[in-house]
Coordinates of C-alpha atoms and ligand atoms in Angstrom, one line a residue:
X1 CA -40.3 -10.2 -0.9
X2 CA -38.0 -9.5 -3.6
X3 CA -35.5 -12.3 -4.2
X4 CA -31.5 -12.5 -5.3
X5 CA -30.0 -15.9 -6.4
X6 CA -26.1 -14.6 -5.8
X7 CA -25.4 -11.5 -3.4
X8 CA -22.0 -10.0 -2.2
X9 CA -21.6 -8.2 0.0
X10 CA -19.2 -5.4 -0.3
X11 CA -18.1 -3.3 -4.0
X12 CA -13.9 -3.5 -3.3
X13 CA -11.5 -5.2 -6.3
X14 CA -12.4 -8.6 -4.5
X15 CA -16.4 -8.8 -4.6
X16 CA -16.3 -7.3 -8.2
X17 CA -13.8 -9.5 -9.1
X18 CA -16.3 -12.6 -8.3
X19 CA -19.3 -10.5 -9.5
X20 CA -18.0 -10.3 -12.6
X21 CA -17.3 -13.9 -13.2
X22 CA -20.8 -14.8 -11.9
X23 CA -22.1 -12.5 -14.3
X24 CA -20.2 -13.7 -17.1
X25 CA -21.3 -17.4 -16.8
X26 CA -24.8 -16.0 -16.8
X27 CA -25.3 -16.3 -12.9
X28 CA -28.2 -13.6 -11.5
X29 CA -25.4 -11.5 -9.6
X30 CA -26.5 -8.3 -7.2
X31 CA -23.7 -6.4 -5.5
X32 CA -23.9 -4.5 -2.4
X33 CA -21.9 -1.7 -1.2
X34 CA -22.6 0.6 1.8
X35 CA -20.2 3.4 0.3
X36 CA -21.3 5.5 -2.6
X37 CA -18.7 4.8 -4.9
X38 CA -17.3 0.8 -5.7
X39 CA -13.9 0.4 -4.3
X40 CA -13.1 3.2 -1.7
X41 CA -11.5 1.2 1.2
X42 CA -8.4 -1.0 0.8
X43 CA -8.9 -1.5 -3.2
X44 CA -8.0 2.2 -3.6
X45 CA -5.5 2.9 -0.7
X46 CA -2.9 0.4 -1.8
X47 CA 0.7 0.5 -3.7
X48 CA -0.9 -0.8 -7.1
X49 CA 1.5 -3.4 -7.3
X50 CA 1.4 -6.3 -9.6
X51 CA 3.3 -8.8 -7.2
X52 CA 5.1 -11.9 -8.6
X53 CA 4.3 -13.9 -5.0
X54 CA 8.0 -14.1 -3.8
X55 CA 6.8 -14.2 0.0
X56 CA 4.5 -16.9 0.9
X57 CA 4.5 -20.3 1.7
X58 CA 4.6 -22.6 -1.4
X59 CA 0.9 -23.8 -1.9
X60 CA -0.9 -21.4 0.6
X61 CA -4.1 -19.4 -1.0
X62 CA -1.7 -16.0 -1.2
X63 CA 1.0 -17.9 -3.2
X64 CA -0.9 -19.5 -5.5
X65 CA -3.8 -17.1 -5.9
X66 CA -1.0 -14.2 -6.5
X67 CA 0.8 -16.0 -8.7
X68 CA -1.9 -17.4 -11.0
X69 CA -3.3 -13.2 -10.6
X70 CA -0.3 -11.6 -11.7
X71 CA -0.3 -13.6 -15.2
X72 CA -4.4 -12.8 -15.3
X73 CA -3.9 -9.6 -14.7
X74 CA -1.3 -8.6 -17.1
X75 CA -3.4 -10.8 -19.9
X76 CA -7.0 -8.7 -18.9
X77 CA -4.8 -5.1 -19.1
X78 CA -3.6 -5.9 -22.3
X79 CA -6.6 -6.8 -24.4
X80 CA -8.8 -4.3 -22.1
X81 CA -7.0 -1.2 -22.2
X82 CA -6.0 -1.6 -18.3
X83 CA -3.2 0.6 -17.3
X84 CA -0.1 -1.2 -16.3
X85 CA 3.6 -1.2 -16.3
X86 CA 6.1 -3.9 -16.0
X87 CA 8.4 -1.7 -14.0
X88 CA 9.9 -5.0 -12.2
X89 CA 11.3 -4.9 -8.1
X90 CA 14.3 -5.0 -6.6
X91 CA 14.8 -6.7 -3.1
X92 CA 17.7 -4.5 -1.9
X93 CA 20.3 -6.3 0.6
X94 CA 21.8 -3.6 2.8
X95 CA 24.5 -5.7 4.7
X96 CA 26.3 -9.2 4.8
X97 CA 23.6 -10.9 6.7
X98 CA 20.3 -9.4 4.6
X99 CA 22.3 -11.5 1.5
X100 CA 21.3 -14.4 2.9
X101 CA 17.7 -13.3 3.0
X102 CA 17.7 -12.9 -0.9
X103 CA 18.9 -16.0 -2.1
X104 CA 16.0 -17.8 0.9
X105 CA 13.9 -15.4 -1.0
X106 CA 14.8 -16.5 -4.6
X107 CA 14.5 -20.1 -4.2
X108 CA 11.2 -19.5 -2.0
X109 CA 9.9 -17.5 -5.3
X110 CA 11.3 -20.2 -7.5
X111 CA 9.2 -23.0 -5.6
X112 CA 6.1 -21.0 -5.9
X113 CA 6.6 -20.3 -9.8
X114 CA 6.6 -16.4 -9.0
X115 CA 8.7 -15.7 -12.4
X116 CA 12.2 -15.1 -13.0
X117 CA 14.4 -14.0 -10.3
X118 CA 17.9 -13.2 -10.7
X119 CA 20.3 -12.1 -7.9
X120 CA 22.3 -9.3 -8.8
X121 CA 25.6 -8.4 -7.1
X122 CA 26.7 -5.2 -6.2
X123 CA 28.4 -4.0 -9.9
X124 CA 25.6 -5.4 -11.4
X125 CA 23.1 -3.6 -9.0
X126 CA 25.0 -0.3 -9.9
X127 CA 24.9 -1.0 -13.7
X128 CA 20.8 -1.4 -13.9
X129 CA 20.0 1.1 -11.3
X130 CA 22.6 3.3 -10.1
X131 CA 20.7 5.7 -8.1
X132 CA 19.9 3.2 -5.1
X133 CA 22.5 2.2 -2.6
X134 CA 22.8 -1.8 -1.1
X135 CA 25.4 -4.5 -1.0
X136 CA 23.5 -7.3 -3.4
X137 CA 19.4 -7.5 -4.7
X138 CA 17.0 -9.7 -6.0
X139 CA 15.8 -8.9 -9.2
X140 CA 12.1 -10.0 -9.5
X141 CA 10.9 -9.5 -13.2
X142 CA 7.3 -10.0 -13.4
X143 CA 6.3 -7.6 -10.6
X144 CA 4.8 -4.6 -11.8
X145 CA 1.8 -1.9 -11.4
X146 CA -1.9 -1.3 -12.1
X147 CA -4.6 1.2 -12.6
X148 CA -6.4 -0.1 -9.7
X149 CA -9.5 1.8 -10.4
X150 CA -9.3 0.9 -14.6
X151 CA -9.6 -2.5 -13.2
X152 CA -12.5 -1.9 -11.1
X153 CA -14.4 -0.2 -13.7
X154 CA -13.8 -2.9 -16.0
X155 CA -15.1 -5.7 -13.5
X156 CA -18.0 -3.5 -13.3
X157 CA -18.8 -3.4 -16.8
X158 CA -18.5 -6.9 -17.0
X159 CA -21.1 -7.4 -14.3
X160 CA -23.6 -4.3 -15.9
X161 CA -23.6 -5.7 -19.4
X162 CA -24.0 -9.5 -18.0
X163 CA -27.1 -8.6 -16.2
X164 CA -25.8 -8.1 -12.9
X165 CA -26.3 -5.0 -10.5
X166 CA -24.1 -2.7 -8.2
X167 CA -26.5 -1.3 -5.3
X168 CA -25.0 1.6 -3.4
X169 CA -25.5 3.6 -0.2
X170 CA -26.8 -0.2 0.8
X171 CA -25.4 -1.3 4.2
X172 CA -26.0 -4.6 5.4
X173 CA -27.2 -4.3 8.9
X174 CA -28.4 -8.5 9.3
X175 CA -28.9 -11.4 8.2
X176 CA -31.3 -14.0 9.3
X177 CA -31.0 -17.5 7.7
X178 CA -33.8 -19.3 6.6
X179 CA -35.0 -22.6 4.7
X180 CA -33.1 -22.5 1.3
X181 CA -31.1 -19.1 1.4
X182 CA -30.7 -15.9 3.8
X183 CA -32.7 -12.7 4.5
X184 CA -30.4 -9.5 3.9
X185 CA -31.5 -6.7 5.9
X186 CA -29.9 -3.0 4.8
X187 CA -29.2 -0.5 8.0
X188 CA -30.9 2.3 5.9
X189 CA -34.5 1.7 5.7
X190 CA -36.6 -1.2 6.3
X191 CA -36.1 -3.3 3.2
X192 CA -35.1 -6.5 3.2
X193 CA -34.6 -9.4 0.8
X194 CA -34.0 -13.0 0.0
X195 CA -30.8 -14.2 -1.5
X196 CA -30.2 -17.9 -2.2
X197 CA -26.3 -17.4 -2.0
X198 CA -24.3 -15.0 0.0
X199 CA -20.7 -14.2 -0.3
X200 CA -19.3 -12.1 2.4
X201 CA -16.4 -9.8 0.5
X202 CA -16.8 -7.0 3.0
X203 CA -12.9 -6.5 3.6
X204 CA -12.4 -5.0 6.9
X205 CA -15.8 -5.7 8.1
X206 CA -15.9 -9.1 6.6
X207 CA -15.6 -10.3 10.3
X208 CA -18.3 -8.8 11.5
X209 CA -20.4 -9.7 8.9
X210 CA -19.8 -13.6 9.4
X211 CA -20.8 -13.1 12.7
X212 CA -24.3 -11.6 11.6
X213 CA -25.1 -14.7 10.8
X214 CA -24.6 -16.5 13.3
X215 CA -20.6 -17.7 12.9
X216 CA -18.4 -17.9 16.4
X217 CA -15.5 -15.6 15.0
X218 CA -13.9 -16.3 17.8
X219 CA -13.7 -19.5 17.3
X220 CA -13.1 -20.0 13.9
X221 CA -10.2 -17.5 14.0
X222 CA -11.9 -15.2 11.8
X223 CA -11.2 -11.6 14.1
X224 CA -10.3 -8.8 12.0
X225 CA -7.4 -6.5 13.3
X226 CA -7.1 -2.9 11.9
X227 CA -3.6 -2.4 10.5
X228 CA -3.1 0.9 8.9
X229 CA 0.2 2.0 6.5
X230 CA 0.6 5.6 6.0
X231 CA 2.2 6.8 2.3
X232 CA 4.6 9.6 2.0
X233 CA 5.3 11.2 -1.5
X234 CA 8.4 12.5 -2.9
X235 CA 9.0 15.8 -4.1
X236 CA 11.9 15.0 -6.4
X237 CA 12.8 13.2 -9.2
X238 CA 15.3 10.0 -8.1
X239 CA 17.1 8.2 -11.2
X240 CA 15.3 4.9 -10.5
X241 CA 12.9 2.7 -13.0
X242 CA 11.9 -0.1 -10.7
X243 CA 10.0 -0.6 -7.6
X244 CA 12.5 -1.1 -4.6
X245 CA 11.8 -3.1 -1.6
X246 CA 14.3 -3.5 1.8
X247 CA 14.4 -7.3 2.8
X248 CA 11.2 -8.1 4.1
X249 CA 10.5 -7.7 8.0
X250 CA 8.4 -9.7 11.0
X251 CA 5.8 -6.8 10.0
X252 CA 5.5 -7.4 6.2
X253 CA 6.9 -6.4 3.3
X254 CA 8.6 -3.1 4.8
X255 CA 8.2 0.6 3.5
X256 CA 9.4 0.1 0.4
X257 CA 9.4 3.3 -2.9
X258 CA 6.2 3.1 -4.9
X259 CA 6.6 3.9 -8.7
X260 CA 3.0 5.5 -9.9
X261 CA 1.5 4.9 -13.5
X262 CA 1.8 8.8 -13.8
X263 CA 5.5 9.0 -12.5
X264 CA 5.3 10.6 -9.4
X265 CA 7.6 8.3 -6.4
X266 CA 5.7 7.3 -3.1
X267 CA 7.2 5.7 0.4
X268 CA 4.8 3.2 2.6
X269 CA 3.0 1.5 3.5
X270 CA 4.0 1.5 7.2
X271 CA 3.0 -0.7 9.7
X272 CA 0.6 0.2 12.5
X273 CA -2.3 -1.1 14.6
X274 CA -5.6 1.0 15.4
X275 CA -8.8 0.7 16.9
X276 CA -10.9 2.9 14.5
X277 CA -10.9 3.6 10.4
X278 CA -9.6 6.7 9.6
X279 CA -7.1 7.7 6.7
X280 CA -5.3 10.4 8.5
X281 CA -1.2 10.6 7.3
X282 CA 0.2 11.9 10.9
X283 CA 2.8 14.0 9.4
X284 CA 4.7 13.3 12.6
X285 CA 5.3 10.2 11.0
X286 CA 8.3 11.6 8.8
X287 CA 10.7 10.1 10.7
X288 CA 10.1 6.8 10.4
X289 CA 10.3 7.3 6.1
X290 CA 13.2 9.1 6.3
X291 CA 14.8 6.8 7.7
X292 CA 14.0 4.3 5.2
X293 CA 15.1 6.9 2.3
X294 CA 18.8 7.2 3.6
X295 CA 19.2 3.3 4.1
X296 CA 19.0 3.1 0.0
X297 CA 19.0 6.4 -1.6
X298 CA 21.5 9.6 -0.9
X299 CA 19.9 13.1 -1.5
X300 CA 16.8 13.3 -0.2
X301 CA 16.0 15.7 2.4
X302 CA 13.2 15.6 5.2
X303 CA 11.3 18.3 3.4
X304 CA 11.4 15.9 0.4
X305 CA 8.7 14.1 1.7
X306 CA 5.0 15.1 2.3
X307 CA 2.0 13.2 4.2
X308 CA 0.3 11.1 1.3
X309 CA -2.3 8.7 1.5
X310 CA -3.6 5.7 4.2
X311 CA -4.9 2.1 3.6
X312 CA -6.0 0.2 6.2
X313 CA -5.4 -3.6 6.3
X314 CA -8.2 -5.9 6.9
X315 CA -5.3 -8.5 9.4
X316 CA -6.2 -11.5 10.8
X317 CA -5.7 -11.5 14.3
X318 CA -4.1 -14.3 16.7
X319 CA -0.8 -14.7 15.9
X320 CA -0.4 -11.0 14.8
X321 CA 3.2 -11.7 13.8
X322 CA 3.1 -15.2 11.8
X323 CA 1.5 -16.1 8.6
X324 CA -1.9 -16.2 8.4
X325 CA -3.4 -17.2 5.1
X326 CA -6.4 -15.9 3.2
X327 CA -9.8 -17.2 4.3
X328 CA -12.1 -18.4 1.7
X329 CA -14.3 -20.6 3.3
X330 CA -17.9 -22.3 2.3
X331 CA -19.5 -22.1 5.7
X332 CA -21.9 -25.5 4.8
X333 CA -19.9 -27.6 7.3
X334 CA -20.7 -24.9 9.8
X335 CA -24.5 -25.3 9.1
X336 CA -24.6 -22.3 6.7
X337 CA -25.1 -23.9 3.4
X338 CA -24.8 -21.3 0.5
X339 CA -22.5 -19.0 2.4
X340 CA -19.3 -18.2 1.4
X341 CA -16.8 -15.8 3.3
X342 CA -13.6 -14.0 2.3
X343 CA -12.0 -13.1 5.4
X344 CA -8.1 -11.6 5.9
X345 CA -7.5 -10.6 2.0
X346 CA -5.2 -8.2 2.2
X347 CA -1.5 -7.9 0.2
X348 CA -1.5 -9.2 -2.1
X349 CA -4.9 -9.4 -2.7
X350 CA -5.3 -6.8 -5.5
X351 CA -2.7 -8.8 -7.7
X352 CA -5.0 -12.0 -6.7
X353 CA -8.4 -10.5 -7.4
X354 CA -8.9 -12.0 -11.3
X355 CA -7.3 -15.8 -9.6
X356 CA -10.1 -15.4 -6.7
X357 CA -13.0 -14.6 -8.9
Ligands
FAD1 C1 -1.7 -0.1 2.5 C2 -2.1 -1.2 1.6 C3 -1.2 -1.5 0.6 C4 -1.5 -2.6 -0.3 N1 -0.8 -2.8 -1.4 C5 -1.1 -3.8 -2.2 C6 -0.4 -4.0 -3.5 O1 0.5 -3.3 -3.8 N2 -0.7 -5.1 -4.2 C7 -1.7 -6.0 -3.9 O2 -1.9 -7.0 -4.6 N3 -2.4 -5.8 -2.8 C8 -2.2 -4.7 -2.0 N4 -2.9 -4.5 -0.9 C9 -4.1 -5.4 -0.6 C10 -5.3 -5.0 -1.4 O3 -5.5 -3.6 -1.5 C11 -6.5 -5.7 -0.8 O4 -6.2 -7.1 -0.6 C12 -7.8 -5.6 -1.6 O5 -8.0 -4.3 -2.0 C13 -9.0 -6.1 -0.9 O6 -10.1 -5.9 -1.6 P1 -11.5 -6.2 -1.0 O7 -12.5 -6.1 -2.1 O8 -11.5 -7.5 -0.2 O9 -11.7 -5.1 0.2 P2 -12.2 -3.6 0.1 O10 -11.6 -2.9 -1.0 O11 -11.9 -3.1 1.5 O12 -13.7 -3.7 -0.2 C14 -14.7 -4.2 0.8 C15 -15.9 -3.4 0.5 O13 -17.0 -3.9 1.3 C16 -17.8 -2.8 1.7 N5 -18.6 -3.2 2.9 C17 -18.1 -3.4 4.1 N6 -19.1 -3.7 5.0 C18 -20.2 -3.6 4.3 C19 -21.6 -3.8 4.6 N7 -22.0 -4.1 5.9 N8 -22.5 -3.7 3.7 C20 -22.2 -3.4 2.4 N9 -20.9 -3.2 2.0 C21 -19.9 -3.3 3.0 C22 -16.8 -1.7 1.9 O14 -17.4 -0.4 1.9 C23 -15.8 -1.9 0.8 O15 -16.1 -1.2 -0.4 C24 -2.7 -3.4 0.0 C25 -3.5 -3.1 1.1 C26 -3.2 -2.0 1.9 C27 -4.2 -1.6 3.0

């Protein structure tokens, strides 16, 4: 039988991310993906934002993880030839009361070192951008955005050129654990392996996969909810430089305008629960985005705005509205020595990739 020392499972911004530091302190790293391509679920369907980790409670895995990510990440797309831009975010207040929200906000980013973060009043709102409409913001500097996929193919470089390999079209059907490591079993044919290590970076399967071998998901809080968010783009220019965000919501961060590295203007992600993976943009869905729009910006139109693109997030369930934090867990106390699963990374886990591997 053909034997691995380190496998992960699943070819998304996370599992490269740790592939490629493996690789690069000389580890024997073999990455699996069932798709044909690295990276086409959540890692591509995303708003490519940097974040700065404004939202999260002070020493959770998101807070810190984000926050250490967004410096790494701005470091590895300058020496690498990564495309980025530090557009920087406004938090747009659009009443009395959302005011409050930003300063809880700032000195919630402040605690968790998420950069400099100025609140702006309404004059000074106007000055910097005055094509968006809201009685106060919070300027957060360090946010920005990322080629998502430039990143990816670096990570996979890294991982190539150390040694390591990407297997494709390889779906991992089960996993039996033996004496010393874990038999891998892939849903296409019958070949199987051994792999001393196994880290479970499946994203929205990642649930399913823990249970493979043998973990009570149940139990351990590890069930995966679907949530999808649906992207509308614009089809007009708006005088506006920075990524702007309504005060965040029981939901998440809101449907907030999306800058792209080529220019073009997104809305999304919205906020929705499903029972099966599909990327679908309902263009009944308009509404909802419009909406949005008028709250912050004047002259747009409804047939501004065309169906875009769909992520899906990989959400922990339970408590569907409270905080749940990321789960990276090494399942040894459990009885699974040498098994290691990433459960629940979604926003912002593209900006906390680099900090995770
Ligand atoms: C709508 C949306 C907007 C977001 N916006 C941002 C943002 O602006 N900034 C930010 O920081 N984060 C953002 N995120 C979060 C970020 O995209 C994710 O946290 C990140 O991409 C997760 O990466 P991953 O590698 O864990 O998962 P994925 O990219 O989903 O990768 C998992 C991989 O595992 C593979 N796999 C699954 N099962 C198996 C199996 N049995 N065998 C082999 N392979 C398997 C899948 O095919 C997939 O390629 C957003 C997410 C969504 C959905």
């Amino acid at each position: 039988m053909d034997k691995a020392e380190i496998t992960i499972i699943g070819a998304g911004v996370v599992g490269l991310a740790i592939g490629a530091e493996l690789a690069r302190q000389g580890q024997q790293v073999v990455v699996l993906e069932k798709n044909l391509r690295y990276g086409q679920e959540a890692s591509s369907r995303n708003s490519e934002v940097i974040h700065a980790g404004l939202y999260y409670p002070t020493d959770s895995l998101k807070a810190r993880l984000c926050v250490r990510g967004n410096r790494l990440l701005y470091e590895l797309c300058r020496k690498n030839n990564i495309n980025f831009r530090n557009t920087e975010k406004l938090v747009v207040a659009r009443n009395h009361e959302e005011i409050n929200e930003l300063q809880r906000l700032r000195l919630l980013g402040e605690s968790n070192d998420a950069g400099r973060l100025v609140i702006l009043d309404k004059n000074d709102l106007k000055t910097i951008e005055p094509g968006i409409k809201g009685h106060a913001a919070l300027l957060s500097t360090t946010t920005g955005i990322i080629d998502s996929h430039g990143l990816m193919a670096y990570f996979i470089k890294l991982i190539e050129n150390n040694g390591g390999t990407i297997v494709y079209d390889s779906e991992v059907s089960a996993i039996d654990r033996i004496q010393g490591g874990y038999i891998l079993h892939l849903s296409k044919d019958t070949y199987n392996f051994f792999s001393r290590l196994v880290i479970n970076s499946a994203g929205l399967h990642s649930d399913h996969i823990a249970k493979m071998v043998g973990i009570d998901i149940d139990k351990c809080g590890y069930c995966l909810s679907f949530c999808k968010g649906e992207y509308f783009s614009l089809q007009k220019k708006l005088n506006v430089s920075r990524l702007i965000y309504g005060v965040p919501c029981q939901d998440g961060l809101g449907i907030h305008l999306v800058i792209n590295l080529g220019g073009g203007l997104r809305f999304g992600p919205s906020h929705f629960y499903v029972d099966k993976i599909d990327y679908i943009v309902d263009p009944a869905h308009k509404e909802e985005f419009y909406s949005m729009c008028h709250d912050y910006f004047d002259g747009i139109e409804k047939e501004d705005l065309l169906p875009d693109t769909s992520g899906i997030r990989a959400r922990l369930s339970q408590e569907k509205n409270g905080f749940r934090d990321f789960i990276i867990q090494d399942e040894s106390d459990r009885g699974f020595p040498g098994f290691i699963n990433l459960i629940g990374i979604e926003s912002p886990g593209l900006t906390a990739a680099p900090s995770i591997g």
